[in-house]
Coordinates of C-alpha atoms in Angstrom, one line a residue:
M14 CA -39.2 21.7 52.8
L15 CA -42.1 23.6 53.6
K16 CA -43.1 24.2 49.9
A17 CA -42.6 20.3 49.2
M18 CA -44.9 19.6 52.0
L19 CA -47.5 21.9 50.6
I20 CA -47.4 20.5 47.2
M21 CA -47.4 16.9 48.5
L22 CA -50.8 17.6 50.4
V23 CA -52.4 19.1 47.2
A24 CA -51.1 16.2 45.3
M25 CA -52.5 13.8 47.7
S26 CA -55.9 15.5 47.7
A27 CA -56.0 15.4 43.8
I28 CA -55.8 11.9 43.4
P29 CA -58.8 11.3 45.8
A30 CA -60.6 14.1 43.7
G31 CA -60.1 12.6 40.6
D32 CA -61.3 8.9 42.1
A33 CA -64.3 10.8 43.5
A34 CA -65.3 12.0 40.0
S35 CA -65.2 8.5 38.7
K36 CA -67.3 7.3 41.4
I37 CA -69.9 9.6 40.6
L38 CA -69.4 8.9 36.9
T39 CA -70.0 5.0 37.5
S40 CA -72.1 5.0 40.7
E41 CA -74.5 7.6 40.1
L42 CA -74.7 8.6 36.4
G43 CA -74.5 5.0 35.0
V44 CA -71.2 5.3 33.2
A45 CA -69.5 2.2 32.3
P46 CA -66.4 1.9 34.2
T47 CA -64.3 0.7 31.2
Y48 CA -64.9 4.2 29.7
V49 CA -63.9 6.0 32.5
V50 CA -60.7 3.9 32.5
W51 CA -60.0 4.5 28.9
T52 CA -60.7 8.2 28.8
R53 CA -58.4 8.4 32.0
F54 CA -55.4 7.0 30.2
L55 CA -55.8 8.9 26.9
I56 CA -56.5 12.4 28.3
G57 CA -53.6 11.9 30.9
G58 CA -51.4 10.5 27.9
L59 CA -52.4 13.7 25.5
V60 CA -51.6 16.2 28.2
I61 CA -48.3 14.6 29.1
L62 CA -47.4 13.5 25.5
P63 CA -45.6 16.9 24.2
F64 CA -43.3 16.8 27.3
T65 CA -42.2 12.8 26.9
W66 CA -42.5 11.4 23.6
R67 CA -38.9 11.8 22.6
A68 CA -38.3 9.6 26.3
G69 CA -40.6 6.8 25.2
L70 CA -39.3 6.2 21.8
S71 CA -36.6 4.1 22.2
V72 CA -38.3 1.5 25.1
W73 CA -41.1 0.0 23.4
R74 CA -39.4 -3.1 22.5
D75 CA -38.7 -3.7 26.1
W76 CA -41.4 -6.4 26.8
R77 CA -41.1 -5.1 30.6
V78 CA -42.8 -2.1 29.7
W79 CA -45.9 -4.0 28.2
F80 CA -46.0 -5.8 31.1
R81 CA -45.9 -2.8 33.4
A82 CA -48.7 -1.3 31.3
V83 CA -50.7 -4.3 31.9
L84 CA -50.4 -4.2 35.7
I85 CA -51.7 -0.4 35.6
A86 CA -54.3 -0.9 33.6
L87 CA -55.7 -3.9 35.4
G88 CA -55.0 -2.0 38.5
I89 CA -57.1 1.0 37.6
S90 CA -59.9 -1.2 35.9
C91 CA -60.3 -3.0 39.6
I92 CA -60.3 0.5 41.4
T93 CA -62.5 2.3 39.2
R94 CA -64.9 -1.0 39.4
A95 CA -64.5 -0.9 43.5
L96 CA -65.3 2.7 43.6
Q97 CA -68.5 2.2 41.7
L98 CA -69.6 -0.4 44.3
A99 CA -68.0 0.8 47.8
P100 CA -67.3 3.8 49.7
L101 CA -64.4 5.9 48.7
A102 CA -62.7 5.7 52.0
D103 CA -63.0 2.2 52.4
V104 CA -61.7 1.6 48.8
F105 CA -59.0 3.6 49.5
G106 CA -57.7 2.0 52.4
A107 CA -58.2 -1.7 51.1
F108 CA -56.2 -0.2 48.1
F109 CA -53.2 0.5 50.4
I110 CA -52.4 -2.9 50.5
G111 CA -50.5 -1.8 47.5
P112 CA -47.1 -0.7 49.2
L113 CA -47.3 -3.9 51.2
V114 CA -47.2 -6.0 48.1
S115 CA -44.5 -4.0 46.6
F116 CA -42.4 -4.5 49.6
L117 CA -42.8 -8.2 49.6
L118 CA -42.3 -8.5 45.8
S119 CA -39.1 -6.0 45.7
V120 CA -37.2 -8.5 48.5
W121 CA -38.5 -11.7 46.7
L122 CA -38.1 -10.7 43.6
L123 CA -35.2 -7.5 43.4
K124 CA -33.8 -9.0 46.2
E125 CA -33.9 -5.9 48.5
R126 CA -32.7 -6.2 52.0
A127 CA -35.5 -6.0 54.6
S128 CA -35.2 -5.7 58.4
A129 CA -37.1 -7.6 61.3
V130 CA -38.7 -4.1 61.9
Q131 CA -39.9 -3.5 58.4
A132 CA -41.5 -7.0 58.3
V133 CA -43.1 -6.4 61.4
L134 CA -44.3 -3.1 60.2
V135 CA -45.7 -4.7 57.0
L136 CA -47.5 -7.1 59.2
L137 CA -49.3 -4.2 61.2
G138 CA -50.3 -2.5 57.7
F139 CA -51.6 -5.7 56.3
V140 CA -53.6 -6.4 59.7
G141 CA -55.0 -2.9 59.1
V142 CA -56.2 -3.6 55.5
L143 CA -57.7 -6.6 57.2
L144 CA -59.9 -4.5 59.5
I145 CA -61.0 -2.8 56.4
V146 CA -61.9 -5.1 54.4
R147 CA -63.1 -7.6 57.3
P148 CA -63.0 -11.2 55.0
G149 CA -66.0 -13.5 55.9
F150 CA -67.6 -10.7 58.0
E151 CA -68.8 -7.8 56.4
A152 CA -66.6 -8.1 53.0
S153 CA -68.4 -6.7 50.1
A154 CA -67.6 -6.9 46.3
G155 CA -66.3 -3.6 46.1
L156 CA -63.6 -4.1 48.8
G157 CA -62.7 -7.2 46.6
W158 CA -61.9 -5.4 43.6
A159 CA -60.3 -2.7 45.7
L160 CA -57.6 -5.7 47.2
L161 CA -56.8 -6.8 43.8
A162 CA -56.3 -3.2 42.5
G163 CA -53.9 -2.8 45.3
C164 CA -52.2 -5.8 44.9
L165 CA -51.9 -5.1 41.1
Y166 CA -50.6 -1.7 41.9
G167 CA -48.4 -3.1 44.4
A168 CA -46.8 -5.5 41.1
F169 CA -46.7 -2.3 39.3
L170 CA -44.3 -0.3 42.0
T171 CA -42.2 -3.0 41.7
A172 CA -42.2 -3.4 38.0
S173 CA -41.3 0.4 37.9
R174 CA -38.4 0.0 40.2
W175 CA -37.2 -2.7 38.2
L176 CA -37.4 -0.7 35.0
A177 CA -35.9 2.4 36.8
G178 CA -32.4 1.9 36.1
S179 CA -32.9 1.4 32.3
V180 CA -36.0 3.7 31.5
A181 CA -35.9 7.4 32.2
L182 CA -39.2 9.0 34.1
G183 CA -40.4 10.5 31.1
G184 CA -40.4 7.1 29.2
L185 CA -41.9 5.2 32.1
M186 CA -45.0 7.9 32.4
I187 CA -45.6 8.1 28.9
T188 CA -45.6 4.1 28.2
Q189 CA -47.9 3.6 31.0
M190 CA -50.3 6.0 29.5
V191 CA -50.2 4.9 25.7
G192 CA -49.8 1.6 26.6
S193 CA -52.7 1.5 28.7
V194 CA -54.7 3.2 25.8
V195 CA -53.9 0.6 23.7
L196 CA -54.7 -2.3 25.9
V197 CA -58.0 -0.9 27.0
T198 CA -59.1 0.4 23.5
P199 CA -60.6 -3.0 22.3
F200 CA -62.9 -3.1 25.1
V201 CA -64.6 0.6 25.3
F202 CA -66.2 0.0 22.0
G203 CA -70.1 0.0 22.9
Q204 CA -69.4 1.7 26.1
F205 CA -69.6 5.2 25.5
P206 CA -72.3 7.2 27.2
E207 CA -74.6 9.7 26.1
F208 CA -72.3 13.0 26.2
T209 CA -73.8 15.7 29.0
P210 CA -72.0 18.7 30.0
Q211 CA -71.9 17.0 33.7
I212 CA -70.8 13.8 32.0
A213 CA -67.8 15.7 29.9
K214 CA -66.6 17.7 33.1
L215 CA -66.4 14.5 35.2
T216 CA -64.6 12.8 33.0
V217 CA -61.9 15.2 32.8
I218 CA -61.8 15.7 36.5
S219 CA -61.5 11.9 36.5
A220 CA -58.5 12.0 34.1
L221 CA -56.7 15.0 35.5
G222 CA -56.8 14.2 39.1
S223 CA -54.6 11.1 39.3
M224 CA -52.2 12.5 36.8
I225 CA -51.9 16.3 38.2
G226 CA -51.5 14.6 41.7
N227 CA -48.8 12.4 40.5
V228 CA -47.0 14.9 38.7
L229 CA -47.1 17.4 41.7
M230 CA -45.8 14.5 43.7
L231 CA -42.6 14.3 41.4
F232 CA -42.1 17.8 41.8
A233 CA -42.0 17.5 45.4
Y234 CA -39.9 14.6 45.4
K235 CA -37.3 16.8 42.8
M236 CA -37.3 19.8 45.8
H237 CA -36.6 17.3 48.9
E238 CA -35.6 14.0 49.7
A239 CA -38.4 11.3 48.7
S240 CA -37.7 9.4 51.6
K241 CA -38.8 12.4 54.2
L242 CA -41.8 12.9 52.2
A243 CA -43.0 9.5 51.5
P244 CA -45.4 9.8 54.9
F245 CA -47.3 12.3 53.3
V246 CA -48.7 9.7 50.5
Y247 CA -50.9 8.6 53.5
F248 CA -52.6 12.0 53.3
Q249 CA -54.7 10.3 50.4
L250 CA -56.4 8.2 53.1
I251 CA -57.6 11.4 55.2
S252 CA -58.6 13.1 51.7
A253 CA -60.6 10.2 50.8
V254 CA -62.5 10.2 54.3
V255 CA -63.0 14.1 53.7
L256 CA -64.5 13.9 50.3
G257 CA -66.5 10.6 50.5
W258 CA -68.1 12.6 53.6
L259 CA -68.6 15.8 51.9
I260 CA -69.9 14.7 48.4
F261 CA -71.3 11.0 49.4
G262 CA -72.4 11.4 52.6
E263 CA -70.1 8.6 53.8
W264 CA -68.2 8.3 56.9
P265 CA -66.3 5.2 57.5
D266 CA -67.2 2.9 61.0
V267 CA -64.6 2.2 63.4
W268 CA -63.4 -0.5 62.0
V269 CA -62.3 1.0 59.1
I270 CA -60.8 3.9 61.0
T271 CA -59.0 1.8 62.9
G272 CA -57.4 -0.1 60.2
M273 CA -56.6 3.5 58.5
C274 CA -54.6 4.3 61.4
M275 CA -52.6 1.3 61.7
I276 CA -51.7 1.3 57.5
V277 CA -50.5 5.3 58.3
V278 CA -48.4 4.4 61.6
A279 CA -47.1 1.5 59.8
G280 CA -46.2 3.4 56.6
C281 CA -44.6 6.4 58.8
A282 CA -42.5 4.4 60.7
S283 CA -41.4 2.4 57.4
A284 CA -40.7 5.5 55.8
V285 CA -38.5 7.0 58.8
L286 CA -36.5 3.9 59.0
Q287 CA -35.8 4.3 55.4
S288 CA -34.6 7.8 55.6
R289 CA -32.4 7.0 58.3
R290 CA -30.8 4.0 56.7
P291 CA -27.0 4.7 55.5
I292 CA -26.3 5.4 52.0
A293 CA -23.7 3.2 50.4
P294 CA -20.6 5.2 48.8
R295 CA -20.3 5.6 45.3
T296 CA -18.0 3.2 43.7

């Protein structure tokens, strides 16, 4: 369990690190967000291609694979734009509406069961997101993009569960990478920056941060029950706060901190409930 926990902590630090690199590229170096999104999928796809290409050969005719790729391509495009405009920690806090959206869509579309306690926890998490975004008061365009990114990511998570029974994990990984590259390529022409060593380095960090984080998370889930490790996903929020302070000198206000705490409490409590749910016998 300890080894899996440590891997999860590293994974949940790698993802915000990649997004911090994206923020530097777009907000400080003037790189187009479309370029950042495109290279993120391209480099990540090239890295995992040797290990997953066979798994993806037979699934491209399934329209759901392309629909899922559209969701993640749009979601990453939105969060990259959000990172250009808003503080790192605030963006991550608003983005965590994703699990709440996924919960609602799974109950509605996939007919998954939900208890009254889970519904209350979802509401608590939503209130936490509202405290971060503060619509109508201090809301910014950046947080609007982050909120949209979270909604798209929630739909992406639901689509992943929808496909889980018919497409292998390797197939899901490679199709989302390659499919997103295909979808974003028409928009990247004319968006390439003048390359410097700094831009090249940050481009690689941006692409590999998210990919390494997600791959390590899968390794951790293979080592231990996913439901027991699920609360560690919220370590991303802590990492985002620390990285935002160290790199950009940003420190979230009391409303953002309060909202993050509510999201973490709701998410961890939901994970504990999930882990205690009795497992249905195999038939």
